[in-house]
């Protein structure tokens, strides 16, 4: 299947990032969102993201068009990327409209970060509906979790893989629907323990970030947890790790934290994070993040 025109439904942080990436790869992009500042938001996003993509805002803008509504956005789309609220009823209504109004060949993708597509395709033809969940920002972070629903056709799964691959992304097809998919489940598991350690007064939020970015973040960015453990086992590999250190690690599972996150604890955590990072603006923090992430990606590409 050839992808020439993409519709982006929802122009929040994720939708704007997708818009820039699609345009960079030569697609005509029609973006729609009820936000009153849509045109300004798109213009600002293209200016911000263009340097990351090795191009100019003007070049991207020539391929991006503001659509008045969903119907106009999808009228001749080959692929639709939905980026709406994490709300099942909203997605049910929207995807019913997409199935009815998008061309019959159009691939219908959702950026949903937690809701499987089977949950919102019960009463419609879900054969071309599936999850294409990115990590923020998708124009930089390569992973896309491709998660078919119970009614998704196999050819739609392959088309999604082909589409994201053509954008320079790294699609991974997941074999079973799980709330939160894989990436967010891993992220939430780590975040839960991070919150617990801060609640218990072991470290501050900034110190925990330092521990992660100075150790596991580096290791996992290059090899991931399983290969990291395999290498950690020395010549004996993962088997040695599992049969020796793995025993003590397993005993530790029972002691992992369960943060209370009472309103009082949550407020204390919010204030601690704001104290650590509140001296910089969102734009400044995001620019630093993106610059470092680009450096990591460049290093990974050298292999």
C-alpha atoms as a PDB file:
ATOM      1  CA  UNK A   1       0.000   0.000   0.000  1.00  0.00           C
ATOM      2  CA  UNK A   2       1.244   3.494  -0.852  1.00  0.00           C
ATOM      3  CA  UNK A   3       0.784   6.209   1.739  1.00  0.00           C
ATOM      4  CA  UNK A   4       0.398   9.687   0.294  1.00  0.00           C
ATOM      5  CA  UNK A   5      -2.085  11.473   2.548  1.00  0.00           C
ATOM      6  CA  UNK A   6      -2.385  11.284   6.336  1.00  0.00           C
ATOM      7  CA  UNK A   7      -5.105  12.647   8.588  1.00  0.00           C
ATOM      8  CA  UNK A   8      -4.099  13.628  12.114  1.00  0.00           C
ATOM      9  CA  UNK A   9      -7.055  13.772  14.484  1.00  0.00           C
ATOM     10  CA  UNK A  10      -6.168  15.654  17.640  1.00  0.00           C
ATOM     11  CA  UNK A  11      -3.375  18.223  17.804  1.00  0.00           C
ATOM     12  CA  UNK A  12      -2.013  17.957  21.302  1.00  0.00           C
ATOM     13  CA  UNK A  13       1.628  17.172  22.000  1.00  0.00           C
ATOM     14  CA  UNK A  14       1.511  13.770  20.287  1.00  0.00           C
ATOM     15  CA  UNK A  15      -0.601  14.828  17.319  1.00  0.00           C
ATOM     16  CA  UNK A  16       1.614  17.813  16.531  1.00  0.00           C
ATOM     17  CA  UNK A  17       4.712  15.630  16.679  1.00  0.00           C
ATOM     18  CA  UNK A  18       3.131  13.085  14.304  1.00  0.00           C
ATOM     19  CA  UNK A  19       2.163  15.951  11.986  1.00  0.00           C
ATOM     20  CA  UNK A  20       5.774  17.121  11.673  1.00  0.00           C
ATOM     21  CA  UNK A  21       7.089  13.575  11.162  1.00  0.00           C
ATOM     22  CA  UNK A  22       4.512  12.728   8.482  1.00  0.00           C
ATOM     23  CA  UNK A  23       5.246  15.951   6.613  1.00  0.00           C
ATOM     24  CA  UNK A  24       8.998  15.350   6.829  1.00  0.00           C
ATOM     25  CA  UNK A  25       8.513  12.050   5.028  1.00  0.00           C
ATOM     26  CA  UNK A  26       6.641  13.634   2.175  1.00  0.00           C
ATOM     27  CA  UNK A  27       3.038  12.972   3.146  1.00  0.00           C
ATOM     28  CA  UNK A  28       0.281  15.487   2.670  1.00  0.00           C
ATOM     29  CA  UNK A  29      -1.071  16.001   6.183  1.00  0.00           C
ATOM     30  CA  UNK A  30      -4.532  17.211   7.133  1.00  0.00           C
ATOM     31  CA  UNK A  31      -4.780  17.976  10.829  1.00  0.00           C
ATOM     32  CA  UNK A  32      -7.908  18.788  12.796  1.00  0.00           C
ATOM     33  CA  UNK A  33      -8.679  19.622  16.408  1.00  0.00           C
ATOM     34  CA  UNK A  34     -11.413  21.736  18.043  1.00  0.00           C
ATOM     35  CA  UNK A  35      -8.803  23.893  19.830  1.00  0.00           C
ATOM     36  CA  UNK A  36      -9.250  27.544  18.777  1.00  0.00           C
ATOM     37  CA  UNK A  37      -5.494  28.098  18.379  1.00  0.00           C
ATOM     38  CA  UNK A  38      -4.962  25.158  16.039  1.00  0.00           C
ATOM     39  CA  UNK A  39      -3.236  27.071  13.237  1.00  0.00           C
ATOM     40  CA  UNK A  40      -0.876  28.821  15.659  1.00  0.00           C
ATOM     41  CA  UNK A  41      -0.131  25.563  17.494  1.00  0.00           C
ATOM     42  CA  UNK A  42       0.757  23.797  14.239  1.00  0.00           C
ATOM     43  CA  UNK A  43       2.923  26.709  13.120  1.00  0.00           C
ATOM     44  CA  UNK A  44       4.821  26.783  16.423  1.00  0.00           C
ATOM     45  CA  UNK A  45       5.284  22.996  16.462  1.00  0.00           C
ATOM     46  CA  UNK A  46       6.707  22.926  12.946  1.00  0.00           C
ATOM     47  CA  UNK A  47       9.182  25.677  13.851  1.00  0.00           C
ATOM     48  CA  UNK A  48      10.231  23.751  16.972  1.00  0.00           C
ATOM     49  CA  UNK A  49      10.474  20.290  15.403  1.00  0.00           C
ATOM     50  CA  UNK A  50      11.933  21.147  11.993  1.00  0.00           C
ATOM     51  CA  UNK A  51      15.575  21.327  13.207  1.00  0.00           C
ATOM     52  CA  UNK A  52      15.208  17.896  14.838  1.00  0.00           C
ATOM     53  CA  UNK A  53      14.121  16.516  11.476  1.00  0.00           C
ATOM     54  CA  UNK A  54      16.850  18.141   9.425  1.00  0.00           C
ATOM     55  CA  UNK A  55      14.543  20.437   7.514  1.00  0.00           C
ATOM     56  CA  UNK A  56      12.845  23.839   7.689  1.00  0.00           C
ATOM     57  CA  UNK A  57       9.467  24.850   9.029  1.00  0.00           C
ATOM     58  CA  UNK A  58       8.582  26.237   5.620  1.00  0.00           C
ATOM     59  CA  UNK A  59       9.223  22.924   3.920  1.00  0.00           C
ATOM     60  CA  UNK A  60       7.022  21.103   6.445  1.00  0.00           C
ATOM     61  CA  UNK A  61       4.291  23.743   6.338  1.00  0.00           C
ATOM     62  CA  UNK A  62       3.923  23.300   2.586  1.00  0.00           C
ATOM     63  CA  UNK A  63       2.575  19.798   3.201  1.00  0.00           C
ATOM     64  CA  UNK A  64       0.393  20.530   6.243  1.00  0.00           C
ATOM     65  CA  UNK A  65      -3.197  21.712   5.931  1.00  0.00           C
ATOM     66  CA  UNK A  66      -5.699  22.669   8.612  1.00  0.00           C
ATOM     67  CA  UNK A  67      -8.987  20.774   8.255  1.00  0.00           C
ATOM     68  CA  UNK A  68     -12.203  22.235   9.599  1.00  0.00           C
ATOM     69  CA  UNK A  69     -13.435  18.919  10.974  1.00  0.00           C
ATOM     70  CA  UNK A  70     -12.896  15.169  10.951  1.00  0.00           C
ATOM     71  CA  UNK A  71     -14.822  14.672   7.720  1.00  0.00           C
ATOM     72  CA  UNK A  72     -12.596  17.094   5.834  1.00  0.00           C
ATOM     73  CA  UNK A  73      -9.424  15.672   7.372  1.00  0.00           C
ATOM     74  CA  UNK A  74     -10.113  12.080   6.303  1.00  0.00           C
ATOM     75  CA  UNK A  75     -11.796  12.614   2.962  1.00  0.00           C
ATOM     76  CA  UNK A  76      -8.923  11.157   0.868  1.00  0.00           C
ATOM     77  CA  UNK A  77      -6.626   9.838   3.570  1.00  0.00           C
ATOM     78  CA  UNK A  78      -4.576   6.678   3.159  1.00  0.00           C
ATOM     79  CA  UNK A  79      -3.876   6.573   6.896  1.00  0.00           C
ATOM     80  CA  UNK A  80      -5.501   8.182   9.931  1.00  0.00           C
ATOM     81  CA  UNK A  81      -3.652   8.723  13.222  1.00  0.00           C
ATOM     82  CA  UNK A  82      -6.017   9.470  16.105  1.00  0.00           C
ATOM     83  CA  UNK A  83      -4.686  11.302  19.159  1.00  0.00           C
ATOM     84  CA  UNK A  84      -7.792  12.069  21.176  1.00  0.00           C
ATOM     85  CA  UNK A  85      -8.576  11.743  24.877  1.00  0.00           C
ATOM     86  CA  UNK A  86      -8.061   8.441  26.713  1.00  0.00           C
ATOM     87  CA  UNK A  87     -11.783   7.875  26.896  1.00  0.00           C
ATOM     88  CA  UNK A  88     -13.520   4.748  25.577  1.00  0.00           C
ATOM     89  CA  UNK A  89     -16.809   6.461  24.713  1.00  0.00           C
ATOM     90  CA  UNK A  90     -15.022   9.243  22.844  1.00  0.00           C
ATOM     91  CA  UNK A  91     -13.075   6.710  20.808  1.00  0.00           C
ATOM     92  CA  UNK A  92     -16.173   4.617  20.109  1.00  0.00           C
ATOM     93  CA  UNK A  93     -17.936   7.627  18.604  1.00  0.00           C
ATOM     94  CA  UNK A  94     -14.890   8.840  16.703  1.00  0.00           C
ATOM     95  CA  UNK A  95     -13.934   5.495  15.165  1.00  0.00           C
ATOM     96  CA  UNK A  96     -17.534   4.880  14.118  1.00  0.00           C
ATOM     97  CA  UNK A  97     -17.250   8.163  12.206  1.00  0.00           C
ATOM     98  CA  UNK A  98     -13.838   7.234  10.808  1.00  0.00           C
ATOM     99  CA  UNK A  99     -15.051   3.865   9.521  1.00  0.00           C
ATOM    100  CA  UNK A 100     -17.989   5.572   7.831  1.00  0.00           C
ATOM    101  CA  UNK A 101     -16.183   8.581   6.354  1.00  0.00           C
ATOM    102  CA  UNK A 102     -12.585   7.611   5.642  1.00  0.00           C
ATOM    103  CA  UNK A 103     -11.854   5.868   2.309  1.00  0.00           C
ATOM    104  CA  UNK A 104     -12.341   2.109   2.459  1.00  0.00           C
ATOM    105  CA  UNK A 105      -8.622   1.467   2.029  1.00  0.00           C
ATOM    106  CA  UNK A 106      -7.544   3.869   4.790  1.00  0.00           C
ATOM    107  CA  UNK A 107      -5.658   2.441   7.762  1.00  0.00           C
ATOM    108  CA  UNK A 108      -7.194   3.664  11.040  1.00  0.00           C
ATOM    109  CA  UNK A 109      -4.622   3.979  13.831  1.00  0.00           C
ATOM    110  CA  UNK A 110      -4.955   5.147  17.415  1.00  0.00           C
ATOM    111  CA  UNK A 111      -2.184   6.627  19.544  1.00  0.00           C
ATOM    112  CA  UNK A 112      -4.042   5.382  22.633  1.00  0.00           C
ATOM    113  CA  UNK A 113      -1.580   4.857  25.470  1.00  0.00           C
ATOM    114  CA  UNK A 114      -3.685   2.440  27.527  1.00  0.00           C
ATOM    115  CA  UNK A 115      -6.980   1.466  25.863  1.00  0.00           C
ATOM    116  CA  UNK A 116      -6.874  -1.564  23.492  1.00  0.00           C
ATOM    117  CA  UNK A 117      -8.728  -1.090  20.214  1.00  0.00           C
ATOM    118  CA  UNK A 118     -11.105  -3.993  20.913  1.00  0.00           C
ATOM    119  CA  UNK A 119     -12.608  -1.817  23.666  1.00  0.00           C
ATOM    120  CA  UNK A 120     -13.838   0.788  21.178  1.00  0.00           C
ATOM    121  CA  UNK A 121     -14.587  -1.256  18.038  1.00  0.00           C
ATOM    122  CA  UNK A 122     -17.307  -3.558  19.368  1.00  0.00           C
ATOM    123  CA  UNK A 123     -20.081  -2.242  17.121  1.00  0.00           C
ATOM    124  CA  UNK A 124     -18.114  -1.327  14.004  1.00  0.00           C
ATOM    125  CA  UNK A 125     -15.951  -3.004  11.385  1.00  0.00           C
ATOM    126  CA  UNK A 126     -12.646  -3.156  13.223  1.00  0.00           C
ATOM    127  CA  UNK A 127     -10.704  -4.914  10.463  1.00  0.00           C
ATOM    128  CA  UNK A 128      -8.550  -1.855   9.714  1.00  0.00           C
ATOM    129  CA  UNK A 129      -8.466  -0.409  13.239  1.00  0.00           C
ATOM    130  CA  UNK A 130      -5.497  -0.975  15.534  1.00  0.00           C
ATOM    131  CA  UNK A 131      -3.185   0.741  17.986  1.00  0.00           C
ATOM    132  CA  UNK A 132      -0.078   2.587  16.859  1.00  0.00           C
ATOM    133  CA  UNK A 133       1.156   3.810  20.240  1.00  0.00           C
ATOM    134  CA  UNK A 134       4.225   6.059  20.170  1.00  0.00           C
ATOM    135  CA  UNK A 135       6.433   7.401  22.924  1.00  0.00           C
ATOM    136  CA  UNK A 136       6.618  11.149  23.347  1.00  0.00           C
ATOM    137  CA  UNK A 137       7.782  12.792  21.170  1.00  0.00           C
ATOM    138  CA  UNK A 138       7.112  10.405  18.249  1.00  0.00           C
ATOM    139  CA  UNK A 139       9.109  12.469  15.761  1.00  0.00           C
ATOM    140  CA  UNK A 140      12.205  11.574  17.841  1.00  0.00           C
ATOM    141  CA  UNK A 141      11.536   8.378  19.809  1.00  0.00           C
ATOM    142  CA  UNK A 142      11.500   5.492  17.298  1.00  0.00           C
ATOM    143  CA  UNK A 143       9.324   2.912  19.062  1.00  0.00           C
ATOM    144  CA  UNK A 144       5.740   2.393  17.936  1.00  0.00           C
ATOM    145  CA  UNK A 145       3.742  -0.344  19.652  1.00  0.00           C
ATOM    146  CA  UNK A 146       1.516  -1.938  17.000  1.00  0.00           C
ATOM    147  CA  UNK A 147      -1.316  -3.701  18.802  1.00  0.00           C
ATOM    148  CA  UNK A 148      -4.065  -5.386  16.771  1.00  0.00           C
ATOM    149  CA  UNK A 149      -7.516  -5.852  18.240  1.00  0.00           C
ATOM    150  CA  UNK A 150      -9.634  -8.969  18.098  1.00  0.00           C
ATOM    151  CA  UNK A 151     -11.135  -7.860  14.776  1.00  0.00           C
ATOM    152  CA  UNK A 152      -8.042  -6.400  13.128  1.00  0.00           C
ATOM    153  CA  UNK A 153      -7.185  -7.998   9.792  1.00  0.00           C
ATOM    154  CA  UNK A 154      -3.661  -9.369   9.378  1.00  0.00           C
ATOM    155  CA  UNK A 155      -3.110  -7.232   6.290  1.00  0.00           C
ATOM    156  CA  UNK A 156      -3.868  -4.134   8.378  1.00  0.00           C
ATOM    157  CA  UNK A 157      -1.186  -5.153  10.874  1.00  0.00           C
ATOM    158  CA  UNK A 158       1.358  -5.541   8.089  1.00  0.00           C
ATOM    159  CA  UNK A 159       0.294  -2.219   6.560  1.00  0.00           C
ATOM    160  CA  UNK A 160       0.834  -0.513   9.912  1.00  0.00           C
ATOM    161  CA  UNK A 161       4.299  -2.041  10.219  1.00  0.00           C
ATOM    162  CA  UNK A 162       5.135  -0.929   6.677  1.00  0.00           C
ATOM    163  CA  UNK A 163       3.812   2.567   7.334  1.00  0.00           C
ATOM    164  CA  UNK A 164       5.777   3.194  10.505  1.00  0.00           C
ATOM    165  CA  UNK A 165       8.898   1.618   9.033  1.00  0.00           C
ATOM    166  CA  UNK A 166       8.664   4.021   6.108  1.00  0.00           C
ATOM    167  CA  UNK A 167       8.805   6.865   8.643  1.00  0.00           C
ATOM    168  CA  UNK A 168      12.028   5.568  10.142  1.00  0.00           C
ATOM    169  CA  UNK A 169      10.222   4.295  13.240  1.00  0.00           C
ATOM    170  CA  UNK A 170      10.734   0.954  14.979  1.00  0.00           C
ATOM    171  CA  UNK A 171       7.367  -0.833  15.051  1.00  0.00           C
ATOM    172  CA  UNK A 172       6.945  -3.818  17.372  1.00  0.00           C
ATOM    173  CA  UNK A 173       3.832  -5.976  16.989  1.00  0.00           C
ATOM    174  CA  UNK A 174       2.419  -7.146  20.310  1.00  0.00           C
ATOM    175  CA  UNK A 175       0.670 -10.508  20.306  1.00  0.00           C
ATOM    176  CA  UNK A 176      -1.869  -9.836  23.028  1.00  0.00           C
ATOM    177  CA  UNK A 177      -3.874  -6.815  24.111  1.00  0.00           C
ATOM    178  CA  UNK A 178      -2.950  -5.601  27.592  1.00  0.00           C
ATOM    179  CA  UNK A 179      -4.138  -2.339  29.192  1.00  0.00           C
ATOM    180  CA  UNK A 180      -1.231   0.064  28.883  1.00  0.00           C
ATOM    181  CA  UNK A 181       0.433  -2.269  26.340  1.00  0.00           C
ATOM    182  CA  UNK A 182       4.109  -2.982  27.156  1.00  0.00           C
ATOM    183  CA  UNK A 183       5.977   0.310  27.301  1.00  0.00           C
ATOM    184  CA  UNK A 184       3.619   2.062  29.682  1.00  0.00           C
ATOM    185  CA  UNK A 185       3.314  -1.003  31.906  1.00  0.00           C
ATOM    186  CA  UNK A 186       7.092  -1.043  32.313  1.00  0.00           C
ATOM    187  CA  UNK A 187       7.162   2.702  32.826  1.00  0.00           C
ATOM    188  CA  UNK A 188       4.404   2.552  35.434  1.00  0.00           C
ATOM    189  CA  UNK A 189       6.114  -0.277  37.320  1.00  0.00           C
ATOM    190  CA  UNK A 190       9.314   1.758  37.581  1.00  0.00           C
ATOM    191  CA  UNK A 191       7.422   4.951  38.419  1.00  0.00           C
ATOM    192  CA  UNK A 192       5.565   3.211  41.239  1.00  0.00           C
ATOM    193  CA  UNK A 193       8.823   2.204  42.930  1.00  0.00           C
ATOM    194  CA  UNK A 194      10.323   5.645  42.241  1.00  0.00           C
ATOM    195  CA  UNK A 195       7.371   7.339  43.954  1.00  0.00           C
ATOM    196  CA  UNK A 196       7.607   4.937  46.882  1.00  0.00           C
ATOM    197  CA  UNK A 197      11.316   5.634  47.407  1.00  0.00           C
ATOM    198  CA  UNK A 198      10.696   9.384  47.407  1.00  0.00           C
ATOM    199  CA  UNK A 199       7.710   8.998  49.746  1.00  0.00           C
ATOM    200  CA  UNK A 200       9.890   7.030  52.144  1.00  0.00           C
ATOM    201  CA  UNK A 201      12.500   9.786  52.181  1.00  0.00           C
ATOM    202  CA  UNK A 202      15.224   7.615  50.676  1.00  0.00           C
ATOM    203  CA  UNK A 203      16.022  10.102  47.898  1.00  0.00           C
ATOM    204  CA  UNK A 204      14.656  13.294  46.378  1.00  0.00           C
ATOM    205  CA  UNK A 205      13.086  13.286  42.891  1.00  0.00           C
ATOM    206  CA  UNK A 206      16.223  14.858  41.403  1.00  0.00           C
ATOM    207  CA  UNK A 207      18.481  12.316  43.103  1.00  0.00           C
ATOM    208  CA  UNK A 208      16.365   9.438  41.828  1.00  0.00           C
ATOM    209  CA  UNK A 209      16.574  10.848  38.283  1.00  0.00           C
ATOM    210  CA  UNK A 210      20.355  11.058  38.672  1.00  0.00           C
ATOM    211  CA  UNK A 211      20.562   7.442  39.841  1.00  0.00           C
ATOM    212  CA  UNK A 212      18.535   6.253  36.848  1.00  0.00           C
ATOM    213  CA  UNK A 213      20.204   8.369  34.176  1.00  0.00           C
ATOM    214  CA  UNK A 214      23.659   7.500  35.522  1.00  0.00           C
ATOM    215  CA  UNK A 215      23.077   3.732  35.558  1.00  0.00           C
ATOM    216  CA  UNK A 216      20.046   1.841  34.294  1.00  0.00           C
ATOM    217  CA  UNK A 217      19.075   4.531  31.811  1.00  0.00           C
ATOM    218  CA  UNK A 218      22.423   4.188  30.056  1.00  0.00           C
ATOM    219  CA  UNK A 219      22.389   0.400  30.155  1.00  0.00           C
ATOM    220  CA  UNK A 220      18.809  -0.042  29.021  1.00  0.00           C
ATOM    221  CA  UNK A 221      19.155   2.536  26.248  1.00  0.00           C
ATOM    222  CA  UNK A 222      21.819   0.363  24.678  1.00  0.00           C
ATOM    223  CA  UNK A 223      20.888  -3.245  25.456  1.00  0.00           C
ATOM    224  CA  UNK A 224      17.563  -3.438  27.323  1.00  0.00           C
ATOM    225  CA  UNK A 225      16.871  -5.370  30.545  1.00  0.00           C
ATOM    226  CA  UNK A 226      17.153  -8.946  29.239  1.00  0.00           C
ATOM    227  CA  UNK A 227      20.361  -8.532  27.274  1.00  0.00           C
ATOM    228  CA  UNK A 228      21.678  -6.429  30.150  1.00  0.00           C
ATOM    229  CA  UNK A 229      21.022  -9.318  32.528  1.00  0.00           C
ATOM    230  CA  UNK A 230      22.490 -11.813  30.060  1.00  0.00           C
ATOM    231  CA  UNK A 231      25.702  -9.784  29.971  1.00  0.00           C
ATOM    232  CA  UNK A 232      25.540  -9.280  33.727  1.00  0.00           C
ATOM    233  CA  UNK A 233      25.781 -13.038  34.157  1.00  0.00           C
ATOM    234  CA  UNK A 234      29.253 -13.038  32.635  1.00  0.00           C
ATOM    235  CA  UNK A 235      30.245 -16.012  30.472  1.00  0.00           C
ATOM    236  CA  UNK A 236      27.403 -17.984  32.077  1.00  0.00           C
ATOM    237  CA  UNK A 237      24.924 -15.487  30.670  1.00  0.00           C
ATOM    238  CA  UNK A 238      21.311 -15.145  31.731  1.00  0.00           C
ATOM    239  CA  UNK A 239      21.266 -18.682  33.163  1.00  0.00           C
ATOM    240  CA  UNK A 240      24.012 -17.800  35.644  1.00  0.00           C
ATOM    241  CA  UNK A 241      22.254 -14.545  36.533  1.00  0.00           C
ATOM    242  CA  UNK A 242      18.896 -16.263  37.084  1.00  0.00           C
ATOM    243  CA  UNK A 243      20.312 -19.146  39.135  1.00  0.00           C
ATOM    244  CA  UNK A 244      22.470 -16.978  41.393  1.00  0.00           C
ATOM    245  CA  UNK A 245      21.748 -13.253  41.658  1.00  0.00           C
ATOM    246  CA  UNK A 246      18.214 -13.907  40.427  1.00  0.00           C
ATOM    247  CA  UNK A 247      17.376 -15.651  43.688  1.00  0.00           C
ATOM    248  CA  UNK A 248      18.064 -12.580  45.782  1.00  0.00           C
ATOM    249  CA  UNK A 249      16.295 -10.396  43.232  1.00  0.00           C
ATOM    250  CA  UNK A 250      13.219 -12.595  43.486  1.00  0.00           C
ATOM    251  CA  UNK A 251      13.190 -12.228  47.277  1.00  0.00           C
ATOM    252  CA  UNK A 252      13.255  -8.467  46.760  1.00  0.00           C
ATOM    253  CA  UNK A 253      10.047  -8.523  44.683  1.00  0.00           C
ATOM    254  CA  UNK A 254       7.939  -9.063  47.785  1.00  0.00           C
ATOM    255  CA  UNK A 255       9.426  -5.941  49.324  1.00  0.00           C
ATOM    256  CA  UNK A 256       8.810  -3.586  46.421  1.00  0.00           C
ATOM    257  CA  UNK A 257       6.942  -0.490  47.461  1.00  0.00           C
ATOM    258  CA  UNK A 258       3.282   0.363  47.271  1.00  0.00           C
ATOM    259  CA  UNK A 259       3.136   4.147  47.558  1.00  0.00           C
ATOM    260  CA  UNK A 260       0.113   5.519  49.369  1.00  0.00           C
ATOM    261  CA  UNK A 261      -0.251   8.562  47.084  1.00  0.00           C
ATOM    262  CA  UNK A 262      -2.751  10.049  49.501  1.00  0.00           C
ATOM    263  CA  UNK A 263      -3.659  13.641  48.619  1.00  0.00           C
ATOM    264  CA  UNK A 264      -1.088  14.828  51.143  1.00  0.00           C
ATOM    265  CA  UNK A 265       1.675  12.561  49.818  1.00  0.00           C
ATOM    266  CA  UNK A 266       0.830  13.474  46.237  1.00  0.00           C
ATOM    267  CA  UNK A 267       1.043  17.173  47.035  1.00  0.00           C
ATOM    268  CA  UNK A 268       4.405  16.686  48.750  1.00  0.00           C
ATOM    269  CA  UNK A 269       5.703  14.843  45.683  1.00  0.00           C
ATOM    270  CA  UNK A 270       4.438  17.510  43.300  1.00  0.00           C
ATOM    271  CA  UNK A 271       6.091  20.228  45.357  1.00  0.00           C
ATOM    272  CA  UNK A 272       9.353  18.264  45.470  1.00  0.00           C
ATOM    273  CA  UNK A 273       9.421  17.868  41.684  1.00  0.00           C
ATOM    274  CA  UNK A 274       8.558  21.525  41.198  1.00  0.00           C
ATOM    275  CA  UNK A 275      11.355  22.496  43.593  1.00  0.00           C
ATOM    276  CA  UNK A 276      13.814  20.353  41.634  1.00  0.00           C
ATOM    277  CA  UNK A 277      12.865  21.493  38.132  1.00  0.00           C
ATOM    278  CA  UNK A 278      10.651  24.568  38.476  1.00  0.00           C
ATOM    279  CA  UNK A 279      13.440  27.056  37.835  1.00  0.00           C
ATOM    280  CA  UNK A 280      13.429  26.175  34.117  1.00  0.00           C
ATOM    281  CA  UNK A 281      10.571  26.603  31.660  1.00  0.00           C
ATOM    282  CA  UNK A 282       8.861  23.699  29.910  1.00  0.00           C
ATOM    283  CA  UNK A 283      10.490  24.744  26.629  1.00  0.00           C
ATOM    284  CA  UNK A 284      13.949  24.825  28.196  1.00  0.00           C
ATOM    285  CA  UNK A 285      13.566  21.406  29.809  1.00  0.00           C
ATOM    286  CA  UNK A 286      12.127  19.901  26.612  1.00  0.00           C
ATOM    287  CA  UNK A 287      14.951  21.338  24.508  1.00  0.00           C
ATOM    288  CA  UNK A 288      17.542  19.812  26.831  1.00  0.00           C
ATOM    289  CA  UNK A 289      15.724  16.481  26.802  1.00  0.00           C
ATOM    290  CA  UNK A 290      15.448  16.406  23.025  1.00  0.00           C
ATOM    291  CA  UNK A 291      19.084  17.408  22.484  1.00  0.00           C
ATOM    292  CA  UNK A 292      20.281  14.593  24.737  1.00  0.00           C
ATOM    293  CA  UNK A 293      17.868  12.085  23.203  1.00  0.00           C
ATOM    294  CA  UNK A 294      19.098  12.955  19.733  1.00  0.00           C
ATOM    295  CA  UNK A 295      22.663  12.345  20.910  1.00  0.00           C
ATOM    296  CA  UNK A 296      21.682   8.919  22.284  1.00  0.00           C
ATOM    297  CA  UNK A 297      19.893   8.026  19.053  1.00  0.00           C
ATOM    298  CA  UNK A 298      22.913   9.118  17.006  1.00  0.00           C
ATOM    299  CA  UNK A 299      25.150   6.875  19.114  1.00  0.00           C
ATOM    300  CA  UNK A 300      22.811   3.913  18.699  1.00  0.00           C
ATOM    301  CA  UNK A 301      22.783   4.388  14.931  1.00  0.00           C
ATOM    302  CA  UNK A 302      26.588   4.040  14.815  1.00  0.00           C
ATOM    303  CA  UNK A 303      26.354   0.295  15.465  1.00  0.00           C
END
